[in-house]
Coordinates of C-alpha atoms in Angstrom, one line a residue:
Chain A
M1341 CA 114.5 52.8 64.6
S1342 CA 117.5 54.7 65.4
E1343 CA 118.1 56.0 68.8
L1344 CA 117.9 59.2 69.8
K1345 CA 122.2 60.6 70.1
L1346 CA 123.1 63.7 72.4
P1347 CA 123.2 66.5 72.5
I1348 CA 121.3 67.6 68.9
Y1349 CA 122.7 69.3 66.3
L1350 CA 119.6 71.8 65.6
D1351 CA 122.4 74.8 64.4
Y1352 CA 123.1 74.0 60.6
S1353 CA 122.9 77.6 59.8
A1354 CA 125.9 78.4 61.8
T1355 CA 127.4 75.2 59.7
T1356 CA 126.6 72.0 58.7
P1357 CA 129.3 68.7 59.3
V1358 CA 130.9 67.9 56.0
D1359 CA 129.1 65.2 54.1
P1360 CA 130.7 61.8 54.5
R1361 CA 130.6 61.6 50.5
V1362 CA 132.7 65.3 50.7
A1363 CA 135.2 63.9 53.1
T1364 CA 135.9 60.7 50.8
A1365 CA 136.5 63.3 47.6
M1366 CA 138.4 65.6 50.2
M1367 CA 141.1 62.7 51.4
E1368 CA 142.1 61.8 47.8
C1369 CA 143.7 65.2 47.2
L1370 CA 145.8 65.4 50.2
T1371 CA 148.7 62.6 50.3
N1372 CA 151.7 60.9 48.5
E1373 CA 149.0 58.9 47.0
G1374 CA 146.3 60.9 46.2
N1375 CA 145.8 64.1 43.9
F1376 CA 148.0 66.2 45.6
G1377 CA 149.7 68.5 43.2
N1378 CA 149.7 72.4 43.0
P1379 CA 146.8 73.2 39.8
A1380 CA 148.9 76.1 38.8
S1381 CA 152.2 73.5 38.0
R1382 CA 152.1 73.1 34.0
S1383 CA 155.0 71.7 33.7
H1384 CA 153.8 67.7 34.6
E1385 CA 150.8 65.3 35.4
F1386 CA 150.8 66.3 39.2
G1387 CA 149.3 69.8 38.5
W1388 CA 147.2 68.4 35.4
K1389 CA 145.4 66.0 37.4
A1390 CA 144.7 68.6 40.3
E1391 CA 143.4 71.6 37.6
Q1392 CA 141.6 68.7 36.4
A1393 CA 139.8 68.1 39.8
V1394 CA 139.6 71.9 40.1
E1395 CA 138.0 72.4 37.0
Q1396 CA 135.3 69.9 37.7
A1397 CA 134.7 71.1 41.2
R1398 CA 134.1 75.1 39.6
A1399 CA 131.6 73.1 36.7
N1400 CA 129.9 71.5 39.7
V1401 CA 129.2 74.8 41.7
A1402 CA 128.3 76.7 38.6
D1403 CA 126.0 73.5 37.7
L1404 CA 123.6 74.7 40.5
I1405 CA 122.9 78.4 40.3
N1406 CA 123.3 78.0 36.4
A1407 CA 126.7 80.2 35.4
D1408 CA 129.1 79.5 33.2
P1409 CA 132.0 77.7 34.6
K1410 CA 134.6 80.8 34.0
E1411 CA 132.1 83.4 36.4
I1412 CA 132.9 81.0 39.5
I1413 CA 136.3 82.7 41.3
W1414 CA 137.6 80.8 44.6
T1415 CA 137.8 82.5 47.7
S1416 CA 137.8 81.6 51.3
G1417 CA 134.8 81.7 52.3
A1418 CA 131.6 83.8 52.0
T1419 CA 132.7 86.6 54.1
E1420 CA 135.8 87.3 51.4
S1421 CA 133.5 87.3 48.4
D1422 CA 131.5 89.5 50.1
N1423 CA 134.6 91.3 50.8
L1424 CA 135.9 91.4 47.1
A1425 CA 132.7 91.6 45.4
I1426 CA 131.7 95.4 47.4
K1427 CA 134.8 97.0 47.7
G1428 CA 136.3 95.5 44.6
A1429 CA 133.2 96.8 42.6
A1430 CA 132.7 99.8 44.7
H1431 CA 136.5 100.7 43.9
F1432 CA 136.6 99.8 39.8
Y1433 CA 133.7 101.9 39.6
S1434 CA 133.9 105.0 41.9
K1435 CA 134.4 107.2 38.8
N1436 CA 130.9 106.7 38.1
G1437 CA 129.5 107.4 41.4
K1438 CA 130.3 106.7 45.5
H1439 CA 127.1 105.9 46.9
I1440 CA 126.0 101.8 47.7
I1441 CA 122.7 100.6 48.8
T1442 CA 122.2 97.7 51.2
L1443 CA 120.0 96.4 53.8
K1444 CA 119.9 96.8 57.8
T1445 CA 119.9 92.9 58.4
E1446 CA 122.5 91.5 56.5
H1447 CA 125.6 89.8 57.1
K1448 CA 128.3 92.1 59.0
A1449 CA 130.2 90.8 55.9
V1450 CA 128.6 93.1 54.1
L1451 CA 127.4 95.5 56.7
D1452 CA 131.1 95.9 57.9
T1453 CA 132.9 96.1 54.4
C1454 CA 130.1 98.7 53.4
R1455 CA 131.6 100.6 56.8
Q1456 CA 135.0 100.7 56.0
L1457 CA 133.9 101.9 52.3
E1458 CA 132.6 105.1 53.9
R1459 CA 135.3 105.7 55.5
E1460 CA 137.1 105.7 52.2
G1461 CA 134.2 108.4 51.1
F1462 CA 131.4 106.4 49.8
E1463 CA 128.1 107.0 51.1
V1464 CA 125.8 103.6 52.2
T1465 CA 122.2 103.9 52.3
Y1466 CA 121.0 101.0 55.1
L1467 CA 117.9 100.1 54.1
E1468 CA 115.4 99.0 56.3
P1469 CA 113.5 95.9 55.8
E1470 CA 110.0 95.5 56.5
A1471 CA 108.3 94.4 59.9
N1472 CA 108.3 90.5 58.3
G1473 CA 111.9 91.3 57.1
L1474 CA 111.3 92.0 53.3
V1475 CA 112.7 94.7 50.8
D1476 CA 110.0 96.9 49.8
L1477 CA 110.9 97.4 46.4
E1478 CA 109.6 100.6 46.2
K1479 CA 111.5 102.3 49.1
L1480 CA 115.0 100.7 47.3
K1481 CA 113.8 102.6 44.1
A1482 CA 113.3 105.3 46.4
A1483 CA 116.7 104.8 47.3
I1484 CA 118.5 105.1 44.3
R1485 CA 120.1 108.2 43.4
E1486 CA 122.3 109.4 40.0
D1487 CA 125.9 108.4 41.8
T1488 CA 124.3 104.6 43.6
V1489 CA 126.9 102.3 42.0
L1490 CA 126.2 99.3 43.4
I1491 CA 122.9 97.6 45.5
S1492 CA 124.1 94.8 47.9
I1493 CA 121.2 92.6 49.1
M1494 CA 121.5 89.2 50.8
H1495 CA 119.2 86.7 49.3
V1496 CA 118.4 84.4 52.5
N1497 CA 118.8 86.0 56.0
N1498 CA 121.3 84.2 58.6
E1499 CA 119.0 84.3 61.6
I1500 CA 114.7 84.8 60.1
G1501 CA 115.7 82.5 56.9
V1502 CA 113.2 84.9 55.0
V1503 CA 114.0 84.6 51.2
Q1504 CA 114.3 88.1 49.3
D1505 CA 112.8 88.8 46.2
I1506 CA 116.4 88.6 44.6
K1507 CA 114.5 88.3 40.8
A1508 CA 112.8 91.9 41.1
I1509 CA 115.6 93.3 42.9
G1510 CA 117.8 92.2 39.7
Q1511 CA 115.7 93.8 37.5
L1512 CA 115.3 97.6 39.1
A1513 CA 119.5 97.1 39.4
R1514 CA 119.8 96.1 35.4
E1515 CA 117.5 98.5 34.6
N1516 CA 119.2 101.7 36.6
K1517 CA 122.7 100.0 35.2
I1518 CA 123.7 99.4 39.4
I1519 CA 126.3 96.5 40.1
F1520 CA 124.0 94.1 42.0
H1521 CA 125.3 91.9 44.6
V1522 CA 124.0 88.8 46.5
D1523 CA 125.3 87.7 49.8
A1524 CA 124.1 83.4 49.1
A1525 CA 125.4 82.2 51.9
Q1526 CA 122.6 80.9 53.4
S1527 CA 120.5 80.1 50.2
A1528 CA 122.6 77.9 47.9
G1529 CA 121.5 74.1 48.1
K1530 CA 117.7 75.1 50.1
V1531 CA 116.3 77.7 47.5
E1532 CA 116.3 77.8 43.2
V1533 CA 119.3 79.8 42.5
D1534 CA 119.1 80.8 39.1
V1535 CA 121.9 83.6 38.1
K1536 CA 120.6 84.8 34.8
D1537 CA 117.6 84.7 35.4
M1538 CA 117.9 86.6 38.4
N1539 CA 120.0 89.7 36.8
V1540 CA 122.7 88.9 39.6
D1541 CA 126.2 90.7 38.8
L1542 CA 127.9 89.4 41.8
M1543 CA 126.9 86.5 44.3
S1544 CA 128.8 85.1 47.4
F1545 CA 129.1 81.3 48.4
S1546 CA 130.1 79.6 51.3
A1547 CA 130.6 75.5 51.5
H1548 CA 130.3 74.8 55.4
K1549 CA 126.6 75.9 55.3
I1550 CA 125.9 72.9 52.5
Y1551 CA 127.5 69.5 54.2
G1552 CA 131.3 71.4 52.3
P1553 CA 134.6 71.9 54.1
K1554 CA 134.7 75.3 56.0
G1555 CA 137.5 77.3 54.9
I1556 CA 136.5 77.7 51.2
G1557 CA 134.2 80.1 49.3
A1558 CA 133.5 81.5 45.9
L1559 CA 132.1 84.5 44.3
Y1560 CA 130.2 84.0 41.2
V1561 CA 131.3 87.2 38.9
C1562 CA 129.0 88.0 36.0
R1563 CA 130.3 87.9 32.4
K1564 CA 127.9 88.8 30.3
P1565 CA 127.2 92.1 30.4
R1566 CA 130.7 91.9 31.7
V1567 CA 131.3 92.9 35.7
R1568 CA 134.5 94.2 36.7
I1569 CA 136.0 93.7 40.3
E1570 CA 139.5 95.2 41.8
A1571 CA 141.4 92.6 43.1
Q1572 CA 142.0 92.7 46.9
M1573 CA 144.4 90.1 47.1
H1574 CA 147.4 90.6 45.3
G1575 CA 150.1 87.5 44.1
G1576 CA 150.4 84.8 41.5
G1577 CA 147.3 86.3 39.2
H1578 CA 145.2 83.3 39.7
E1579 CA 141.5 83.6 39.1
R1580 CA 142.3 85.5 36.3
G1581 CA 144.1 87.8 38.7
M1582 CA 140.8 88.9 40.6
R1583 CA 142.1 86.9 43.6
S1584 CA 145.9 85.5 43.9
G1585 CA 147.0 82.3 46.1
T1586 CA 147.4 78.7 45.6
L1587 CA 144.5 76.8 45.3
P1588 CA 143.6 74.7 48.3
T1589 CA 142.8 71.2 45.9
H1590 CA 141.2 69.2 49.0
Q1591 CA 139.0 72.2 49.7
I1592 CA 138.0 72.6 46.1
V1593 CA 137.1 69.4 45.2
G1594 CA 134.9 69.5 49.0
M1595 CA 133.0 72.4 47.8
G1596 CA 132.4 71.0 44.3
E1597 CA 131.3 67.6 45.5
A1598 CA 129.0 69.3 48.4
F1599 CA 127.7 71.5 45.5
R1600 CA 127.1 68.5 43.1
I1601 CA 124.7 66.5 46.3
A1602 CA 123.1 69.3 46.6
K1603 CA 121.8 70.1 42.4
Q1604 CA 120.9 66.1 42.8
E1605 CA 119.2 66.2 46.0
M1606 CA 118.0 69.8 47.5
A1607 CA 114.7 68.9 46.5
S1608 CA 113.7 65.4 48.0
E1609 CA 116.1 66.8 51.1
N1610 CA 114.1 70.4 51.2
E1611 CA 110.9 67.9 51.4
R1612 CA 112.2 66.0 54.3
I1613 CA 113.5 69.5 56.2
R1614 CA 109.6 71.4 55.9
M1615 CA 108.2 68.5 57.3
L1616 CA 110.4 68.5 60.1
R1617 CA 110.5 72.0 60.5
D1618 CA 106.3 71.9 60.7
R1619 CA 106.6 69.1 63.2
L1620 CA 108.8 71.6 65.3
L1621 CA 106.5 74.6 65.2
E1622 CA 103.5 72.4 65.1
G1623 CA 105.1 71.0 68.7
L1624 CA 105.7 74.9 70.0
K1625 CA 103.1 77.1 68.9
D1626 CA 100.4 76.6 71.2
I1627 CA 102.8 78.0 74.4
E1628 CA 101.2 81.6 75.4
E1629 CA 103.0 84.4 74.3
V1630 CA 105.4 83.0 71.4
Y1631 CA 106.3 85.0 68.4
I1632 CA 107.7 83.8 65.4
N1633 CA 110.0 86.4 63.7
G1634 CA 110.2 86.5 60.0
D1635 CA 108.1 86.2 57.1
I1636 CA 106.8 82.0 57.7
D1637 CA 105.8 81.9 53.9
H1638 CA 109.4 83.7 52.4
R1639 CA 111.3 81.7 54.7
V1640 CA 114.2 78.4 53.7
P1641 CA 112.1 75.5 55.1
H1642 CA 115.2 74.3 57.4
N1643 CA 114.9 77.6 59.7
L1644 CA 112.8 78.4 62.7
N1645 CA 113.1 82.1 64.7
M1646 CA 110.6 82.4 67.7
S1647 CA 110.7 84.8 70.4
F1648 CA 109.4 82.9 73.7
N1649 CA 107.9 86.2 75.9
F1650 CA 109.3 86.7 79.1
V1651 CA 112.1 84.2 79.3
E1652 CA 115.7 85.4 78.5
G1653 CA 117.6 83.9 75.8
E1654 CA 120.4 82.8 77.2
S1655 CA 118.7 81.1 80.3
L1656 CA 116.9 79.1 78.0
I1657 CA 119.8 78.4 75.9
M1658 CA 121.0 76.9 79.7
A1659 CA 118.1 75.3 80.4
L1660 CA 118.5 73.2 76.6
K1661 CA 121.9 72.0 77.0
D1662 CA 121.3 68.9 75.2
I1663 CA 120.2 71.0 72.6
A1664 CA 122.6 73.1 70.2
I1665 CA 120.6 76.3 69.4
S1666 CA 121.3 80.2 68.7
S1667 CA 120.4 83.1 70.1
G1668 CA 120.6 85.2 67.3
S1669 CA 123.7 83.9 65.0
A1670 CA 126.9 82.5 65.8
C1671 CA 128.9 85.2 65.0
T1672 CA 127.2 87.8 67.6
S1673 CA 125.9 85.1 70.1
A1674 CA 129.2 86.3 71.9
S1675 CA 128.0 89.7 72.9
L1676 CA 125.3 90.6 75.3
E1677 CA 123.7 92.8 72.4
P1678 CA 119.9 91.1 71.2
S1679 CA 119.8 90.3 67.6
Y1680 CA 120.3 93.9 65.3
V1681 CA 118.1 92.0 62.8
L1682 CA 115.2 91.1 65.2
R1683 CA 115.8 95.2 66.1
A1684 CA 115.5 96.2 62.1
L1685 CA 112.2 94.0 61.7
G1686 CA 111.3 96.4 64.7
R1687 CA 110.8 94.3 67.6
D1688 CA 110.6 95.4 71.2
D1689 CA 114.7 94.8 73.1
E1690 CA 112.6 92.5 74.9
L1691 CA 111.6 90.3 72.2
A1692 CA 114.9 90.0 70.7
H1693 CA 116.5 89.1 73.6
S1694 CA 114.0 86.1 73.8
S1695 CA 114.7 84.6 70.6
L1696 CA 115.6 81.3 69.2
R1697 CA 116.8 80.4 66.0
F1698 CA 116.2 77.0 65.4
S1699 CA 118.1 75.4 61.6
I1700 CA 117.6 72.0 60.4
G1701 CA 119.6 69.6 58.2
R1702 CA 120.4 67.1 56.3
F1703 CA 120.9 64.7 59.8
T1704 CA 118.2 65.5 62.0
T1705 CA 115.9 62.9 62.5
E1706 CA 111.7 63.3 63.8
K1707 CA 113.1 61.9 66.9
D1708 CA 115.3 64.9 67.4
V1709 CA 112.9 66.8 66.5
D1710 CA 110.0 65.6 69.2
H1711 CA 112.9 65.4 72.1
A1712 CA 113.8 69.4 71.6
V1713 CA 109.5 70.1 71.8
D1714 CA 109.9 68.6 74.5
V1715 CA 113.0 69.9 76.7
I1716 CA 112.0 73.4 75.3
R1717 CA 108.3 73.5 76.6
K1718 CA 109.6 72.1 79.8
A1719 CA 112.0 74.9 80.1
V1720 CA 110.0 78.0 79.5
T1721 CA 107.7 77.0 81.9
K1722 CA 110.7 76.6 84.6
L1723 CA 111.5 79.8 83.5
R1724 CA 108.6 81.6 83.2
D1725 CA 107.7 80.1 87.0
L1726 CA 111.5 82.2 87.9
S1727 CA 110.2 85.4 85.8
P1728 CA 108.9 88.4 87.4
L1729 CA 107.9 89.7 84.0
W1730 CA 105.4 87.0 83.6
D1731 CA 103.7 86.9 86.8
M1732 CA 103.7 91.0 86.0
Y1733 CA 101.9 89.6 82.9
K1734 CA 99.5 87.5 84.5
E1735 CA 98.6 90.0 86.5
G1736 CA 97.4 91.9 84.2
V1737 CA 100.4 94.8 84.5
D1738 CA 101.6 96.6 81.1
L1739 CA 105.3 96.2 81.1
K1740 CA 105.6 99.4 78.9
S1741 CA 103.6 101.3 81.6
I1742 CA 106.5 101.0 84.1
E1743 CA 109.4 103.2 84.6
W1744 CA 112.7 100.8 84.3
A1745 CA 115.6 101.6 85.8
A1746 CA 118.0 101.1 82.1
H1747 CA 121.2 100.0 83.3
Chain B
M684 CA 130.0 80.3 77.1
A685 CA 131.0 78.1 79.7
Y686 CA 129.4 78.6 83.0
G687 CA 131.1 78.1 86.2
E688 CA 130.0 75.1 88.7
K689 CA 128.3 77.2 91.5
V690 CA 126.3 78.9 88.5
L691 CA 125.2 75.7 87.4
D692 CA 124.2 74.6 90.5
H693 CA 122.2 77.6 91.4
Y694 CA 120.5 77.4 88.1
E695 CA 119.8 74.2 87.9
N696 CA 118.4 74.2 91.3
P697 CA 117.7 77.5 92.4
R698 CA 116.9 78.6 95.9
N699 CA 114.3 80.7 97.3
V700 CA 112.5 81.0 94.5
G701 CA 109.1 82.6 95.3
T702 CA 107.0 85.7 96.3
L703 CA 106.1 87.0 99.4
N704 CA 103.0 89.2 100.3
K705 CA 104.5 92.6 99.0
E706 CA 101.9 94.9 101.2
S707 CA 102.7 93.5 104.1
S708 CA 104.3 95.9 106.4
N709 CA 107.8 93.5 107.5
V710 CA 107.8 92.9 103.9
G711 CA 110.7 94.9 101.5
T712 CA 110.7 94.2 97.5
G713 CA 113.5 95.8 95.6
M714 CA 112.8 95.6 92.1
V715 CA 116.0 96.6 89.6
G716 CA 117.3 96.2 86.1
A717 CA 115.0 96.2 82.7
P718 CA 113.3 94.0 80.7
A719 CA 114.9 96.0 77.4
C720 CA 118.5 95.2 79.0
G721 CA 117.7 91.2 79.5
D722 CA 117.8 91.8 83.0
V723 CA 115.1 92.1 85.7
M724 CA 115.6 90.8 89.8
K725 CA 112.7 90.9 91.9
L726 CA 114.2 90.5 95.5
Q727 CA 111.8 90.2 98.7
I728 CA 112.8 89.9 102.4
Q729 CA 110.6 89.3 105.2
V730 CA 112.4 91.3 108.8
N731 CA 111.2 90.2 111.9
D732 CA 111.1 92.4 115.0
S733 CA 114.4 92.2 116.0
G734 CA 115.4 93.5 112.5
V735 CA 116.6 90.1 111.2
I736 CA 115.8 89.3 107.9
E737 CA 114.1 85.9 108.3
D738 CA 113.3 84.7 105.3
A739 CA 114.0 85.6 101.2
K740 CA 112.5 85.1 98.1
F741 CA 113.7 86.2 94.2
K742 CA 112.6 86.0 90.9
T743 CA 115.1 87.1 88.2
Y744 CA 114.3 87.3 84.4
G745 CA 117.8 86.9 82.6
C746 CA 120.9 84.9 81.6
G747 CA 122.2 81.9 84.1
S748 CA 124.4 84.8 86.0
A749 CA 121.9 86.8 87.5
I750 CA 119.5 84.2 88.2
A751 CA 122.6 82.3 89.9
S752 CA 123.2 86.2 91.3
S753 CA 120.3 86.5 93.2
S754 CA 119.4 82.9 94.3
L755 CA 123.1 83.3 96.2
L756 CA 121.9 86.4 97.9
T757 CA 118.7 84.9 98.7
E758 CA 120.9 82.5 100.8
W759 CA 123.3 84.8 102.1
V760 CA 120.9 87.5 103.5
K761 CA 119.0 85.4 105.4
G762 CA 119.7 85.0 109.0
K763 CA 121.5 88.5 108.6
T764 CA 120.1 92.2 110.0
L765 CA 119.8 94.7 107.6
D766 CA 123.2 96.5 108.2
E767 CA 125.0 93.3 107.8
A768 CA 123.1 92.6 104.3
S769 CA 123.8 95.6 103.2
L770 CA 126.9 95.1 103.4
I771 CA 127.1 92.7 100.8
K772 CA 129.1 93.9 97.8
N773 CA 128.9 92.5 94.2
S774 CA 132.0 92.3 94.1
D775 CA 131.6 89.3 96.9
I776 CA 128.9 87.8 94.6
A777 CA 130.9 87.8 92.0
E778 CA 133.7 86.0 93.7
E779 CA 132.0 83.1 94.8
L780 CA 130.1 82.6 91.5
A781 CA 133.4 82.7 89.6
L782 CA 131.7 85.3 87.6
P783 CA 133.8 86.1 84.2
P784 CA 134.1 89.8 83.6
V785 CA 131.2 90.3 80.7
K786 CA 128.7 88.7 83.7
I787 CA 129.9 90.8 86.4
H788 CA 126.6 93.5 85.9
C789 CA 124.3 90.3 87.1
S790 CA 126.0 90.6 90.4
V791 CA 125.9 95.0 90.3
L792 CA 122.5 93.6 89.8
A793 CA 122.0 91.3 92.8
E794 CA 123.8 94.5 95.1
D795 CA 121.3 97.0 93.6
A796 CA 118.3 94.7 94.3
I797 CA 119.1 94.0 98.3
R798 CA 119.8 98.1 98.9
A799 CA 116.4 98.1 96.9
A800 CA 114.6 95.6 99.0
I801 CA 116.2 97.3 102.2
T802 CA 114.8 100.6 101.3
D803 CA 111.6 99.7 100.6
Y804 CA 111.4 98.1 104.4
Q805 CA 112.5 101.0 105.9
S806 CA 110.1 103.5 104.0
K807 CA 107.3 101.4 105.2
Q808 CA 108.5 101.8 108.9
S809 CA 109.0 105.3 108.6
P810 CA 105.7 106.1 105.8
A811 CA 106.7 110.5 107.0
E812 CA 110.1 109.8 106.0
K813 CA 109.3 108.6 102.6
K814 CA 106.8 111.5 101.7
S815 CA 109.7 114.1 102.8
A816 CA 112.0 112.1 101.2

């Protein structure tokens, strides 16, 4: 039996540690003795060997998502992939129309890219998800216009882990001849991704969410039918002109190895992780006044997002100093605003302020989960003893009936 | 976000947590903030016949800095006259706890809380004045 090692990492949706197998593969591509060549060097063996490693990695990434290796473009991460896909497609197809549809709960890499396009004269519809976080297809259908050129909907939400019906959305987009982009940073290796079956045109990936290194990602660009994007990064014409810049062999090899392992181990790993997530949920769900955010069935196995009413999230995280979790997503936890994702679901600000995101991963153990349950229960009790709102709730005061002085 | 030592100390061992009888004529209650904004402070003071705060209790819903600000405040007001207590400034609290700029609003809330508690106590001493106000 392994000993409990503190602090416990339950923030795998923020990032994952690099798998030791991935690290080994990467280290072989760095030093003088290793495969350090420039994959673009055509005149000697160092370049050829590096190119070979890059192409093997490309095949591994393509293999996990049922794509052709030629459809994979290397980028610096999912944020760049989102930018390249959305700006690239919007600019290329702008002669056909200037309307884009996306979702209010998208990652900022999509939302802020859309905002930029609005400044350039595009019109963007930000769809509201249902209370469970899922897209209503009828509402999406109703938002489609003559001049809609692009739909961007994420596969798995980073905060609440809900899985959208990408296949149905893809079919709708294809029928209407609209380019369909999917941010799959949180879904690759967690749920089945089949770009052909799902009718996806553009899909963004990240390595560091699935035990690969940070600083590397990929964009799937469909070839049949042929999808065109305008390059955002200009230079040596790498990646068939879509993304210039010397290919970082070690990063790419790392991503390829991470995707290869994911393909091989995903099924058994997800089963184990789901069991741990259910154990966590089981340990917490009988606490009074807790709420699960997002649909519990249409959800990745490793995510749990809960609100602990009458306890403020930041103070709860402070009480759980042995446990690495986040309130909202990592990208927004420096701000004091409650999660925009939970607000988009129609959650009260109070509940949004009281939310925690747990994400379980490859190296999480049963002991970790049991310890987490134990300290969370203690912390919630302690903070409710401190909370005037809890007292009022217990006295039967309706908090909504009070005129609070907003500040 | 890393917290200062004093914030951590007050958060781990909050002083004077509890409730005084809000109906009592010698108790003043101040409740400030809003749940939607992520912090609500309840501060209660018990004042003796010579106008000195002889006890203070708090309950706070909010971040660690909000809890620490109200905990520190209860320590500071005890033994002070109402006039002395009303002179406590948010900047004193922020300085003592070394609050970062994004947490200054917690100390502002604490200052609001003591003022509200004093006002509540005073209104109980002269109910007529309250009505006309």
